[in-house]
CSV table of C-alpha atoms and ligand atoms in Angstrom, one decimal:
chain,number,residue,atom,x,y,z
A,1,MET,CA,0.1,0.4,0.3
A,2,THR,CA,1.1,3.4,-0.6
A,3,ASP,CA,2.1,6.0,1.8
A,4,ARG,CA,0.5,9.4,2.5
A,5,VAL,CA,2.8,12.7,2.4
A,6,ILE,CA,1.0,15.5,4.4
A,7,ILE,CA,1.6,18.6,2.4
A,8,PHE,CA,2.6,21.2,4.2
A,9,ASP,CA,2.2,24.7,3.1
A,10,THR,CA,4.2,27.7,3.8
A,11,THR,CA,3.9,29.8,1.2
A,12,LEU,CA,2.4,32.5,3.3
A,13,ARG,CA,4.6,33.0,6.0
A,14,ASP,CA,7.9,31.5,4.5
A,15,GLY,CA,7.3,32.3,1.3
A,16,GLU,CA,6.6,35.6,2.7
A,17,GLN,CA,9.8,35.6,3.8
A,18,SER,CA,11.2,36.6,0.1
A,19,PRO,CA,12.8,40.3,-0.5
A,20,GLY,CA,9.5,42.0,-1.1
A,21,ALA,CA,6.7,39.6,-1.5
A,22,SER,CA,4.9,41.0,1.6
A,23,MET,CA,1.0,40.2,1.0
A,24,ASN,CA,-1.8,42.6,2.5
A,25,THR,CA,-4.9,40.7,3.8
A,26,ALA,CA,-7.0,40.3,1.3
A,27,GLU,CA,-4.2,38.6,-1.1
A,28,LYS,CA,-3.6,36.3,1.2
A,29,MET,CA,-6.9,35.5,2.2
A,30,ARG,CA,-7.6,34.6,-1.8
A,31,LEU,CA,-4.5,32.7,-1.8
A,32,ALA,CA,-5.7,30.4,1.3
A,33,THR,CA,-8.7,30.3,-0.5
A,34,GLN,CA,-6.7,28.7,-3.6
A,35,LEU,CA,-4.7,26.9,-1.7
A,36,GLU,CA,-7.6,25.1,0.0
A,37,LYS,CA,-8.4,24.3,-3.4
A,38,LEU,CA,-5.5,22.8,-4.1
A,39,GLY,CA,-6.1,20.1,-1.3
A,40,VAL,CA,-3.0,21.2,1.0
A,41,ASP,CA,-3.0,19.4,4.1
A,42,ILE,CA,-1.7,21.7,6.1
A,43,MET,CA,-1.1,26.1,5.5
A,44,GLU,CA,1.2,27.9,7.9
A,45,ALA,CA,-0.9,31.2,7.9
A,46,GLY,CA,1.8,33.4,9.3
A,47,PHE,CA,3.8,34.3,12.1
A,48,PRO,CA,1.2,35.9,14.6
A,49,ALA,CA,4.0,37.2,17.0
A,50,ALA,CA,6.7,39.0,14.3
A,51,SER,CA,3.4,41.6,13.3
A,52,GLU,CA,-0.4,42.6,14.2
A,53,GLY,CA,-0.8,42.4,10.3
A,54,ASP,CA,0.1,39.1,10.6
A,55,PHE,CA,-1.8,38.1,13.8
A,56,GLU,CA,-5.0,39.9,11.3
A,57,ALA,CA,-4.3,38.3,9.0
A,58,VAL,CA,-4.2,34.6,10.3
A,59,SER,CA,-7.1,35.4,12.1
A,60,LYS,CA,-8.8,36.1,9.4
A,61,ILE,CA,-7.9,32.6,7.4
A,62,ALA,CA,-8.6,30.4,10.3
A,63,GLU,CA,-12.5,31.5,10.7
A,64,LYS,CA,-13.0,31.4,7.1
A,65,LEU,CA,-11.4,28.1,6.3
A,66,LYS,CA,-13.4,24.6,7.2
A,67,GLN,CA,-11.1,21.9,5.2
A,68,VAL,CA,-7.7,22.7,5.7
A,69,GLU,CA,-5.1,22.5,8.8
A,70,VAL,CA,-3.9,25.7,9.7
A,71,ALA,CA,-0.8,26.3,11.4
A,72,ALA,CA,1.0,29.5,13.5
A,73,LEU,CA,4.1,30.3,14.0
A,74,ALA,CA,5.6,30.7,17.7
A,75,ARG,CA,9.1,30.6,19.2
A,76,THR,CA,9.2,28.9,22.3
A,77,SER,CA,8.1,32.1,24.9
A,78,LYS,CA,4.8,31.8,26.3
A,79,ASP,CA,4.1,35.3,24.5
A,80,ASP,CA,5.0,34.0,20.7
A,81,ILE,CA,2.2,30.9,21.4
A,82,ASP,CA,-0.3,32.9,23.4
A,83,ARG,CA,-0.3,35.5,20.0
A,84,ALA,CA,-0.1,32.0,17.7
A,85,TRP,CA,-3.3,30.5,19.8
A,86,GLY,CA,-5.1,34.0,19.7
A,87,ALA,CA,-4.6,33.8,15.8
A,88,VAL,CA,-5.5,30.2,15.2
A,89,GLN,CA,-8.1,29.0,18.2
A,90,HIS,CA,-11.0,29.3,16.2
A,91,ALA,CA,-10.1,27.3,12.8
A,92,ALA,CA,-11.8,24.0,12.6
A,93,LYS,CA,-8.2,22.2,12.7
A,94,PRO,CA,-5.9,24.5,14.4
A,95,ARG,CA,-2.1,24.1,15.0
A,96,ILE,CA,0.7,25.7,16.6
A,97,HIS,CA,4.5,25.3,15.5
A,98,THR,CA,6.9,25.9,17.6
A,99,PHE,CA,10.3,26.0,17.2
A,100,ILE,CA,13.9,26.2,18.3
A,101,ALA,CA,17.6,26.4,17.4
A,102,THR,CA,19.7,23.0,18.0
A,103,SER,CA,22.8,23.7,15.9
A,104,ASP,CA,25.9,24.1,18.3
A,105,ILE,CA,26.4,27.4,16.5
A,106,HIS,CA,23.2,28.9,16.5
A,107,MET,CA,22.6,28.1,20.4
A,108,GLU,CA,26.0,29.5,21.4
A,109,TYR,CA,25.9,32.6,19.1
A,110,LYS,CA,22.1,33.0,18.9
A,111,LEU,CA,20.2,31.9,21.1
A,112,LYS,CA,23.3,31.9,24.2
A,113,MET,CA,22.1,28.7,25.9
A,114,SER,CA,23.3,25.4,26.7
A,115,ARG,CA,21.8,22.1,25.2
A,116,ASP,CA,20.0,21.7,28.5
A,117,GLU,CA,19.0,25.2,28.5
A,118,VAL,CA,17.4,24.9,25.1
A,119,LEU,CA,16.1,20.8,25.7
A,120,THR,CA,14.1,21.9,28.7
A,121,THR,CA,12.9,25.2,27.0
A,122,ALA,CA,11.5,22.9,24.0
A,123,ILE,CA,9.8,21.0,26.3
A,124,GLU,CA,8.4,24.0,27.7
A,125,ALA,CA,7.0,25.2,24.8
A,126,VAL,CA,5.2,22.0,23.7
A,127,LYS,CA,3.4,21.8,26.7
A,128,TYR,CA,2.7,25.1,26.7
A,129,ALA,CA,1.3,25.2,22.8
A,130,LYS,CA,-0.2,21.6,24.4
A,131,SER,CA,-2.1,23.5,26.3
A,132,PHE,CA,-4.2,25.4,24.2
A,133,THR,CA,-4.4,22.4,21.4
A,134,GLU,CA,-3.9,18.2,21.0
A,135,ASN,CA,-2.2,19.7,17.3
A,136,VAL,CA,1.4,20.7,17.8
A,137,GLU,CA,3.9,21.1,15.7
A,138,PHE,CA,8.0,21.0,16.5
A,139,SER,CA,11.2,22.1,15.0
A,140,SER,CA,14.6,22.1,15.4
A,141,GLU,CA,16.0,24.6,13.7
A,142,ASP,CA,18.9,24.2,11.6
A,143,GLY,CA,18.4,20.4,12.3
A,144,SER,CA,20.4,18.8,9.4
A,145,LEU,CA,24.0,21.1,10.9
A,146,SER,CA,22.8,19.6,14.3
A,147,ASP,CA,24.3,17.3,16.2
A,148,ARG,CA,22.7,14.0,15.2
A,149,ASP,CA,22.0,12.3,18.7
A,150,PHE,CA,20.7,15.4,20.3
A,151,LEU,CA,18.6,16.3,17.7
A,152,CYS,CA,17.5,12.6,18.3
A,153,LYS,CA,17.2,13.8,21.7
A,154,VAL,CA,15.2,16.6,21.7
A,155,PHE,CA,12.2,15.5,19.9
A,156,GLU,CA,12.3,12.6,21.7
A,157,ALA,CA,11.8,14.9,24.8
A,158,ALA,CA,9.2,17.2,22.3
A,159,ILE,CA,6.8,13.9,21.7
A,160,GLU,CA,7.2,13.2,25.6
A,161,ALA,CA,5.9,16.5,26.1
A,162,GLY,CA,3.2,16.2,23.5
A,163,ALA,CA,4.3,17.4,19.6
A,164,THR,CA,2.3,15.4,17.0
A,165,THR,CA,4.9,16.6,14.3
A,166,VAL,CA,8.9,16.2,14.6
A,167,ASN,CA,9.7,18.9,12.2
A,168,LEU,CA,14.0,18.8,11.0
A,169,PRO,CA,14.5,22.0,8.2
A,170,ASP,CA,17.6,22.6,6.7
A,171,THR,CA,17.6,25.9,7.6
A,172,VAL,CA,20.7,27.6,5.2
A,173,GLY,CA,20.0,25.2,2.5
A,174,TYR,CA,23.5,22.8,3.1
A,175,ALA,CA,22.2,19.5,2.8
A,176,ILE,CA,23.1,16.9,0.1
A,177,PRO,CA,20.3,14.5,-1.1
A,178,GLN,CA,22.2,11.4,0.3
A,179,GLU,CA,23.0,12.7,3.5
A,180,PHE,CA,19.6,14.2,4.5
A,181,GLY,CA,18.4,10.8,3.8
A,182,SER,CA,20.3,9.1,6.2
A,183,LEU,CA,19.7,12.2,8.3
A,184,VAL,CA,16.3,11.1,8.3
A,185,GLN,CA,16.4,7.3,9.0
A,186,TYR,CA,19.0,8.1,11.6
A,187,VAL,CA,16.3,10.3,13.6
A,188,GLY,CA,13.9,7.5,12.6
A,189,ALA,CA,15.9,4.6,13.8
A,190,HIS,CA,17.7,6.6,17.1
A,191,THR,CA,14.1,8.3,18.5
A,192,PRO,CA,12.5,5.4,20.6
A,193,ASN,CA,9.3,6.8,20.5
A,194,ILE,CA,9.1,8.6,16.6
A,195,HIS,CA,6.5,6.2,15.9
A,196,LYS,CA,4.4,8.4,17.9
A,197,ALA,CA,4.9,11.6,16.1
A,198,VAL,CA,4.8,12.3,12.0
A,199,LEU,CA,8.3,13.3,10.6
A,200,SER,CA,8.7,16.2,8.3
A,201,VAL,CA,11.4,18.1,6.5
A,202,HIS,CA,11.7,21.6,5.4
A,203,CYS,CA,14.1,22.5,3.1
A,204,HIS,CA,15.6,25.3,2.0
A,205,ASN,CA,17.3,26.1,-2.1
A,206,ASP,CA,20.6,27.2,-1.6
A,207,LEU,CA,22.0,24.9,-3.8
A,208,GLY,CA,19.8,23.5,-6.4
A,209,LEU,CA,18.9,20.7,-4.2
A,210,ALA,CA,15.3,21.8,-1.8
A,211,THR,CA,13.2,19.0,-3.7
A,212,ALA,CA,16.2,16.7,-4.5
A,213,ASN,CA,16.8,16.8,-0.6
A,214,THR,CA,13.2,16.6,0.7
A,215,LEU,CA,12.5,13.6,-1.9
A,216,ALA,CA,15.3,11.8,-0.2
A,217,ALA,CA,13.9,12.5,3.3
A,218,ILE,CA,10.9,11.1,1.9
A,219,LYS,CA,12.3,7.9,0.7
A,220,SER,CA,14.2,7.5,3.8
A,221,GLY,CA,10.2,7.5,6.0
A,222,ALA,CA,9.1,11.2,6.2
A,223,ARG,CA,5.9,12.1,6.0
A,224,GLN,CA,5.4,16.0,6.2
A,225,ALA,CA,7.0,18.3,3.4
A,226,GLU,CA,7.1,21.3,3.9
A,227,VAL,CA,7.0,22.8,1.1
A,228,THR,CA,6.2,26.9,-0.9
A,229,ILE,CA,4.1,27.4,-4.3
A,230,ASN,CA,7.1,28.4,-7.0
A,231,GLY,CA,9.8,27.6,-4.2
A,232,ILE,CA,9.5,31.5,-2.8
A,233,GLY,CA,11.4,31.6,0.4
A,234,GLU,CA,13.9,33.5,2.1
A,235,ARG,CA,17.6,33.7,-0.4
A,236,ALA,CA,17.2,30.8,-3.2
A,237,GLY,CA,13.9,29.9,-1.6
A,238,ASN,CA,12.3,27.2,-0.5
A,239,THR,CA,10.8,23.2,-1.5
A,240,SER,CA,8.6,24.2,-4.4
A,241,LEU,CA,5.0,22.4,-3.8
A,242,GLU,CA,4.5,21.7,-7.6
A,243,GLU,CA,8.5,19.7,-7.8
A,244,VAL,CA,7.7,17.4,-5.3
A,245,VAL,CA,4.0,16.8,-5.4
A,246,MET,CA,4.8,16.2,-9.5
A,247,ALA,CA,7.6,14.6,-8.3
A,248,LEU,CA,5.6,11.4,-6.2
A,249,HIS,CA,3.1,11.5,-9.0
A,250,THR,CA,4.9,10.8,-11.7
A,251,ARG,CA,7.0,8.6,-10.0
A,252,PRO,CA,4.7,6.7,-7.5
A,253,ASN,CA,7.1,3.1,-8.1
A,254,PHE,CA,10.1,4.8,-6.7
A,255,LEU,CA,9.2,6.8,-4.1
A,256,ASP,CA,6.4,4.3,-2.5
A,257,ALA,CA,4.5,7.5,-1.5
A,258,ALA,CA,1.5,9.9,-2.7
A,259,THR,CA,0.0,12.7,-1.6
A,260,HIS,CA,-3.4,14.5,-1.6
A,261,ILE,CA,-3.0,17.3,-3.8
A,262,ARG,CA,-5.5,18.4,-6.8
A,263,THR,CA,-2.8,18.5,-9.3
A,264,ASP,CA,-4.8,19.9,-12.0
A,265,GLN,CA,-5.3,23.3,-9.4
A,266,ILE,CA,-1.3,23.3,-9.5
A,267,PHE,CA,-1.2,25.9,-12.9
A,268,SER,CA,-3.4,28.5,-11.8
A,269,THR,CA,-1.8,28.3,-8.2
A,270,SER,CA,1.0,29.3,-8.9
A,271,ARG,CA,0.0,31.9,-11.5
A,272,LEU,CA,-1.7,33.4,-8.7
A,273,VAL,CA,1.3,33.6,-6.0
A,274,SER,CA,3.3,35.2,-8.9
A,275,MET,CA,0.7,37.7,-9.5
A,276,ILE,CA,-0.2,38.5,-6.3
A,277,THR,CA,3.7,38.6,-4.4
A,278,GLY,CA,5.2,40.2,-8.3
A,279,ILE,CA,7.9,37.5,-7.8
A,280,ILE,CA,8.1,35.7,-11.7
A,281,VAL,CA,8.4,32.6,-12.6
A,282,GLN,CA,11.5,32.2,-14.2
A,283,PRO,CA,10.7,30.3,-17.8
A,284,ASN,CA,12.9,27.2,-17.3
A,285,LYS,CA,11.2,26.7,-14.4
A,286,ALA,CA,10.3,22.7,-13.8
A,287,ILE,CA,6.8,22.1,-13.8
A,288,VAL,CA,4.9,25.7,-13.6
A,289,GLY,CA,7.7,27.6,-16.1
A,290,ALA,CA,6.3,28.7,-19.5
A,291,ASN,CA,8.8,26.4,-21.2
A,292,ALA,CA,7.8,23.4,-19.3
A,293,PHE,CA,5.7,21.9,-21.2
A,294,ALA,CA,6.8,23.4,-24.7
A,295,HIS,CA,8.7,21.3,-27.5
A,296,GLU,CA,9.9,24.0,-30.0
A,297,ALA,CA,12.9,21.8,-31.2
A,298,GLY,CA,11.8,20.2,-34.4
A,299,ILE,CA,12.6,16.6,-33.8
A,300,HIS,CA,11.3,16.7,-30.6
A,301,GLN,CA,7.5,18.0,-31.5
A,302,ASP,CA,7.5,15.2,-34.4
A,303,GLY,CA,8.0,12.7,-31.8
A,304,VAL,CA,5.7,14.5,-29.5
A,305,LEU,CA,2.8,14.5,-32.3
A,306,LYS,CA,3.4,11.0,-33.3
A,307,ASN,CA,3.1,10.1,-29.2
A,308,PRO,CA,3.2,12.3,-26.4
A,309,MET,CA,4.8,10.3,-24.6
A,310,THR,CA,7.9,10.2,-26.2
A,311,TYR,CA,9.1,13.3,-24.6
A,312,GLU,CA,6.6,14.6,-22.1
A,313,ILE,CA,6.7,12.6,-18.9
A,314,MET,CA,3.9,14.3,-17.6
A,315,LYS,CA,1.1,16.0,-19.7
A,316,PRO,CA,-0.1,19.7,-19.3
A,317,GLU,CA,-3.7,18.9,-18.6
A,318,THR,CA,-2.5,17.3,-15.5
A,319,ILE,CA,-1.4,20.6,-13.5
A,320,GLY,CA,-4.4,22.1,-15.4
A,321,LEU,CA,-2.8,23.5,-18.4
A,322,SER,CA,-5.1,23.0,-20.8
A,323,THR,CA,-5.3,24.2,-24.1
A,324,ASN,CA,-9.1,24.8,-23.9
A,325,LYS,CA,-10.3,26.3,-21.7
A,326,LEU,CA,-13.5,28.5,-21.4
A,327,ILE,CA,-12.9,31.5,-22.8
A,328,LEU,CA,-15.3,34.6,-22.8
A,329,GLY,CA,-15.9,37.5,-24.7
A,330,LYS,CA,-17.8,40.9,-25.6
A,331,HIS,CA,-20.8,39.6,-26.0
A,332,SER,CA,-20.8,37.2,-22.3
A,333,GLY,CA,-23.1,38.7,-19.8
A,334,ARG,CA,-22.5,39.2,-16.1
A,335,HIS,CA,-23.9,35.7,-15.3
A,336,ALA,CA,-21.8,34.3,-17.2
A,337,LEU,CA,-19.1,36.3,-15.8
A,338,HIS,CA,-20.6,35.5,-12.2
A,339,SER,CA,-20.3,31.6,-12.7
A,340,HIS,CA,-16.7,31.6,-14.1
A,341,LEU,CA,-15.8,33.8,-11.5
A,342,LYS,CA,-17.0,31.9,-9.0
A,343,GLU,CA,-15.5,28.5,-10.2
A,344,MET,CA,-12.3,30.0,-10.2
A,345,GLY,CA,-13.0,30.9,-6.5
A,346,TYR,CA,-13.7,34.3,-6.5
A,347,ASP,CA,-17.0,34.7,-4.1
A,348,LEU,CA,-17.5,38.4,-4.8
A,349,SER,CA,-20.2,40.9,-3.9
A,350,ASP,CA,-22.7,42.3,-5.9
A,351,GLU,CA,-20.6,46.1,-5.6
A,352,GLU,CA,-17.6,44.1,-6.4
A,353,LEU,CA,-19.1,42.4,-9.2
A,354,ASN,CA,-20.0,45.0,-10.6
A,355,LEU,CA,-16.7,46.7,-10.8
A,356,VAL,CA,-15.0,43.8,-12.2
A,357,PHE,CA,-18.1,43.7,-15.0
A,358,THR,CA,-17.4,47.5,-16.0
A,359,LYS,CA,-13.7,46.4,-16.4
A,360,PHE,CA,-14.4,43.3,-17.9
A,361,LYS,CA,-16.5,45.0,-20.8
A,362,GLU,CA,-13.5,47.7,-21.6
A,363,LEU,CA,-10.8,44.8,-21.7
A,364,ALA,CA,-13.1,42.8,-24.0
A,365,ASP,CA,-13.5,45.8,-26.3
A,366,LYS,CA,-10.1,46.0,-26.5
A,367,LYS,CA,-9.0,42.1,-26.3
A,368,LYS,CA,-10.7,39.6,-28.6
A,369,HIS,CA,-10.5,36.4,-26.5
A,370,VAL,CA,-10.7,37.2,-22.2
A,371,VAL,CA,-8.8,34.5,-20.6
A,372,ASP,CA,-8.5,33.3,-16.9
A,373,GLU,CA,-4.9,35.0,-16.5
A,374,ASP,CA,-7.2,38.4,-17.8
A,375,LEU,CA,-9.7,37.6,-15.2
A,376,GLU,CA,-7.4,37.3,-12.4
A,377,VAL,CA,-5.6,40.6,-13.2
A,378,ILE,CA,-8.3,42.3,-13.3
A,379,VAL,CA,-9.7,41.3,-9.9
A,380,THR,CA,-6.1,41.3,-8.3
A,381,GLU,CA,-5.9,44.5,-9.3
A,382,ARG,CA,-9.5,45.8,-8.3
A,383,ILE,CA,-10.6,44.0,-5.4
A,384,LEU,CA,-8.0,42.8,-3.6
A,385,ARG,CA,-5.6,46.1,-3.7
A,386,THR,CA,-8.1,47.8,-1.8
A,387,THR,CA,-6.1,49.7,0.9
A,388,ASP,CA,-3.9,51.1,-1.7
A,389,VAL,CA,-3.0,54.9,-1.1
A,390,PHE,CA,-2.3,55.8,-4.2
A,391,ARG,CA,-4.4,55.5,-7.4
A,392,LEU,CA,-4.1,55.5,-10.8
A,393,GLU,CA,-7.1,57.3,-12.6
A,394,TYR,CA,-5.7,59.4,-15.5
A,395,LEU,CA,-2.3,58.5,-17.8
A,396,HIS,CA,-1.2,60.5,-21.4
A,397,VAL,CA,1.7,60.3,-22.9
A,398,ILE,CA,3.0,62.1,-25.9
A,399,SER,CA,6.5,60.2,-27.1
A,400,GLY,CA,7.6,59.4,-30.6
A,401,THR,CA,11.0,60.6,-32.7
A,402,THR,CA,10.6,63.8,-33.0
A,403,VAL,CA,9.2,64.8,-29.4
A,404,LEU,CA,10.5,65.0,-26.2
A,405,PRO,CA,8.6,62.3,-24.2
A,406,MET,CA,6.0,64.3,-21.6
A,407,ALA,CA,3.2,62.4,-19.6
A,408,SER,CA,0.2,63.9,-17.6
A,409,VAL,CA,-1.1,61.9,-14.8
A,410,GLU,CA,-3.8,61.8,-11.8
A,411,LEU,CA,-3.6,60.5,-9.2
A,412,SER,CA,-5.8,60.1,-6.4
A,413,ILE,CA,-3.7,59.7,-2.8
A,414,ASN,CA,-5.9,58.8,-0.5
A,415,GLU,CA,-8.7,59.7,-2.3
A,416,ARG,CA,-7.3,62.8,-2.9
A,417,PRO,CA,-6.9,63.9,-6.3
A,418,VAL,CA,-3.1,65.0,-7.6
A,419,ARG,CA,-2.8,66.1,-11.1
A,420,GLY,CA,1.3,66.8,-13.1
A,421,ALA,CA,3.0,66.4,-16.1
A,422,GLY,CA,6.6,66.1,-16.6
A,423,TYR,CA,9.1,64.8,-19.2
A,424,GLY,CA,12.0,62.4,-19.1
A,425,ASN,CA,14.0,60.1,-21.5
A,426,GLY,CA,11.5,58.2,-22.7
A,427,PRO,CA,7.7,58.1,-22.1
A,428,ILE,CA,7.8,55.4,-19.5
A,429,ASP,CA,10.5,57.6,-17.8
A,430,ALA,CA,8.5,60.7,-18.3
A,431,VAL,CA,5.7,58.8,-16.4
A,432,TYR,CA,7.5,57.5,-13.8
A,433,ASN,CA,9.3,60.9,-12.8
A,434,THR,CA,5.8,62.3,-13.2
A,435,ILE,CA,4.5,60.0,-10.9
A,436,ALA,CA,7.6,60.5,-8.6
A,437,LYS,CA,7.2,64.2,-8.4
A,438,LEU,CA,3.5,63.8,-7.4
A,439,THR,CA,3.9,61.4,-4.6
A,440,GLY,CA,7.1,62.6,-3.0
A,441,ALA,CA,8.4,59.2,-3.9
A,442,THR,CA,11.9,58.4,-2.9
A,443,SER,CA,12.9,55.2,-3.7
A,444,GLU,CA,15.2,53.7,-5.6
A,445,LEU,CA,14.1,51.9,-9.2
A,446,LEU,CA,16.0,48.3,-8.6
A,447,ARG,CA,14.5,46.3,-11.4
A,448,PHE,CA,12.0,46.7,-14.5
A,449,SER,CA,10.9,44.0,-17.0
A,450,VAL,CA,8.5,43.6,-18.9
A,451,SER,CA,6.2,40.4,-20.6
A,452,ALA,CA,3.1,39.0,-22.3
A,453,LEU,CA,1.1,37.9,-20.4
A,454,THR,CA,-0.6,35.6,-22.8
A,455,GLY,CA,-0.2,34.9,-26.7
A,456,GLY,CA,-0.7,37.6,-29.2
A,457,THR,CA,0.2,40.9,-30.0
A,458,ASP,CA,-3.6,42.2,-28.1
A,459,ALA,CA,-2.2,40.2,-25.2
A,460,LEU,CA,-1.8,42.2,-22.0
A,461,GLY,CA,1.2,43.6,-21.2
A,462,GLU,CA,2.6,42.4,-17.6
A,463,VAL,CA,5.5,45.1,-15.7
A,464,THR,CA,7.2,43.8,-12.6
A,465,VAL,CA,9.5,46.1,-10.8
A,466,ARG,CA,11.7,46.2,-8.2
A,467,LEU,CA,11.7,49.1,-5.5
A,468,ARG,CA,14.4,49.9,-2.4
A,469,GLU,CA,13.7,52.3,0.1
A,470,ASN,CA,15.4,53.0,3.5
A,471,GLY,CA,16.4,49.1,3.1
A,472,LEU,CA,12.8,48.4,2.7
A,473,ILE,CA,12.3,46.3,-0.8
A,474,ALA,CA,8.8,45.6,-2.7
A,475,LEU,CA,7.9,44.2,-5.6
A,476,GLY,CA,5.3,45.8,-7.8
A,477,LYS,CA,3.1,44.5,-11.1
A,478,GLY,CA,0.7,45.9,-13.5
A,479,ALA,CA,-1.0,44.9,-16.3
A,480,ASP,CA,-2.7,46.5,-19.0
A,481,PRO,CA,-3.0,46.0,-23.5
A,482,ASP,CA,-0.8,49.4,-23.0
A,483,ILE,CA,2.7,48.7,-21.9
A,484,ILE,CA,2.4,52.4,-20.4
A,485,THR,CA,-0.2,52.3,-18.4
A,486,ALA,CA,0.9,48.8,-17.2
A,487,SER,CA,4.1,50.2,-16.3
A,488,ALA,CA,2.8,52.8,-14.6
A,489,LYS,CA,0.4,50.5,-12.9
A,490,ALA,CA,3.2,48.1,-11.8
A,491,TYR,CA,5.4,51.6,-10.2
A,492,ILE,CA,2.0,52.8,-8.7
A,493,ASN,CA,1.5,49.0,-7.3
A,494,GLY,CA,5.2,48.9,-5.6
A,495,LEU,CA,5.0,52.3,-4.3
A,496,ASN,CA,1.4,50.7,-2.7
A,497,ARG,CA,3.8,47.9,-1.7
A,498,LEU,CA,6.3,49.8,0.1
A,499,GLU,CA,3.7,52.0,2.1
A,500,TYR,CA,2.3,49.1,3.2
A,501,LEU,CA,5.8,47.8,4.5
A,502,LYS,CA,6.2,51.1,6.4
A,503,ALA,CA,2.2,50.9,8.4
A,504,HIS,CA,3.0,47.5,9.3
A,505,PRO,CA,7.0,46.7,10.7
A,506,LEU,CA,8.1,43.2,11.9
A,507,LYS,CA,8.9,43.0,15.1
A,508,ALA,CA,10.5,39.6,14.6
A,509,SER,CA,11.5,38.0,11.0
A,510,GLU,CA,13.1,34.7,12.5
A,511,GLY,CA,12.0,31.7,10.6
A,512,LEU,CA,13.6,28.1,10.4
B,1,LIG,ZN1,12.0,28.1,5.9
C-alpha cells in the first residue's frame, strides 16, 4: 500500500519572507482559499508574533477555511505561543508550530543557551502549546547542522511532551540528498518514540537541492513535506510544492508515496502566487515555467505529435494547463462572468462584481478573448488591492521620434486627486518622473521588466518593478493592453507595497 505524504504549505509564512513578497490581508485570504482548493493538508498562515498584520491575516484565514488545517508559527516564548493560539483558535483544525535552534553554532551565538537549556525550553514550549490544542508541531531550527544524537534527544523529548509532528529543517540549504536521507533514517532509528509523531522536513534551495533533499527524506521515511508554491522563500527559496507533488505523482513506484493534492489546480495556483507577490516564475522552472511543456525543437515536436509520451513524462492537463479553457468575449454577460469567477474561487459581492464586470467589458472591447489570466489580473488589481494609498486615475503620454516624451498623470492619494506633468528620456521615464513628483517617492528603481501575459499582440503586457527605500524592498506588478499604462500601474503598486511595509513593521523576522 502506498503511503501518504502530508503537504504542509508555507507560502503564506516562509514564502512571504522572500524579499519584496509581502502580501496584504485580502491577498492572503485569496491565496489561502486557492491553497485549500489545491488540497494542501496544512497551511502555515503566518507568524502572528511577527507583526499585527500577520496576526490579523492568520485570524481571518483561520475563521474562514473549514477543510484545511491552519498552523501558526511561534518561537518558544509564552508570548509567541499565546499570540499564535490567539490567531488560530477559531480554525476548524488549528495547529501551533513552535521552534528553537538545535545546532551548536545557533545555540552558542544566537540563543546563548546550553544544550540542556534548549532541551528544557523546547519541552516547556511544547507542553504550553499542548495546553491549547492537541495539534502541536515542533521544529529544530538548523536541524541538518545539529549534532545527530542531540537532535534525536530533543525530538524524543518534544514527542514525550506532546508534539504530534517533529520537523527537521535544513535551514541554510546546506544538505546533500544522500546525506540528508541518511540523517532522516538515523532520526527514525534513534528516536525511540518517533512512531507517535509524523516526521517532517523543511528544506531550503541555496544549492538548488531543496526538492532533491525533500524526496530523499521521503524515501527515508519522512511523511510531511514543508513546501511553497513556485518555491518562493528566503534567499534562494524553499522546496517547491509542484516539484515534490509531481515527482511523487510521476514516479509513484520508485518513491512509494502519494499526496492528496489536486494536481489540476497547480498551474492556476502558481499564476496566482506570481501575480500577488510580483515574483515572476523563471521560464525554465520545472512544472510551472512557461517552457516546461513547450517543445520547440523540431525533432522533439515530431515525436510529441506522433506520441506525446516520447518526450513528455507528464501531461500538461495534469497540472491544469489546458489548451481549450473557457474563454469569455465581449458578448458574455454578467451572469456568465459571475459563475466563471465563482469557479475560479472568487466569491464576490454584488458591488465587487459590478466593478469587475465594468473592467471586463472595457478589456473585451480591446481584446477578442478574455481568459482566466486576464480575469485574475482584474480581480487582483480592483478587488484585492483595496487598501491602496495611491491609485492611477488618468494617464496621457506623448512620445515619438521627434518629440520630447511627456506624461500627464492624475493620481488619487488617499482618495484626494492630484495632477501633474513631466518629461523624461522615454515615455516610461516621463511617467515615472511624474508619479515620483506627485507622490514624493524617494525609492530607487532596482529592476524593471516587461513580459506578455498570454499569446498574441493584443495580450496584456505585464510589468514588474523592484523598488528599494530605506532598506525596505517591494515588488510591484501591473498589467494592461497598453505597456506604458502597465508600467505606471506596476510602479504605483510597488509604491503601495512600500507604504504597506512602512505601516506594518515587523517585530521579528526569524524563521526556520
Ligand atoms: Zn524556511
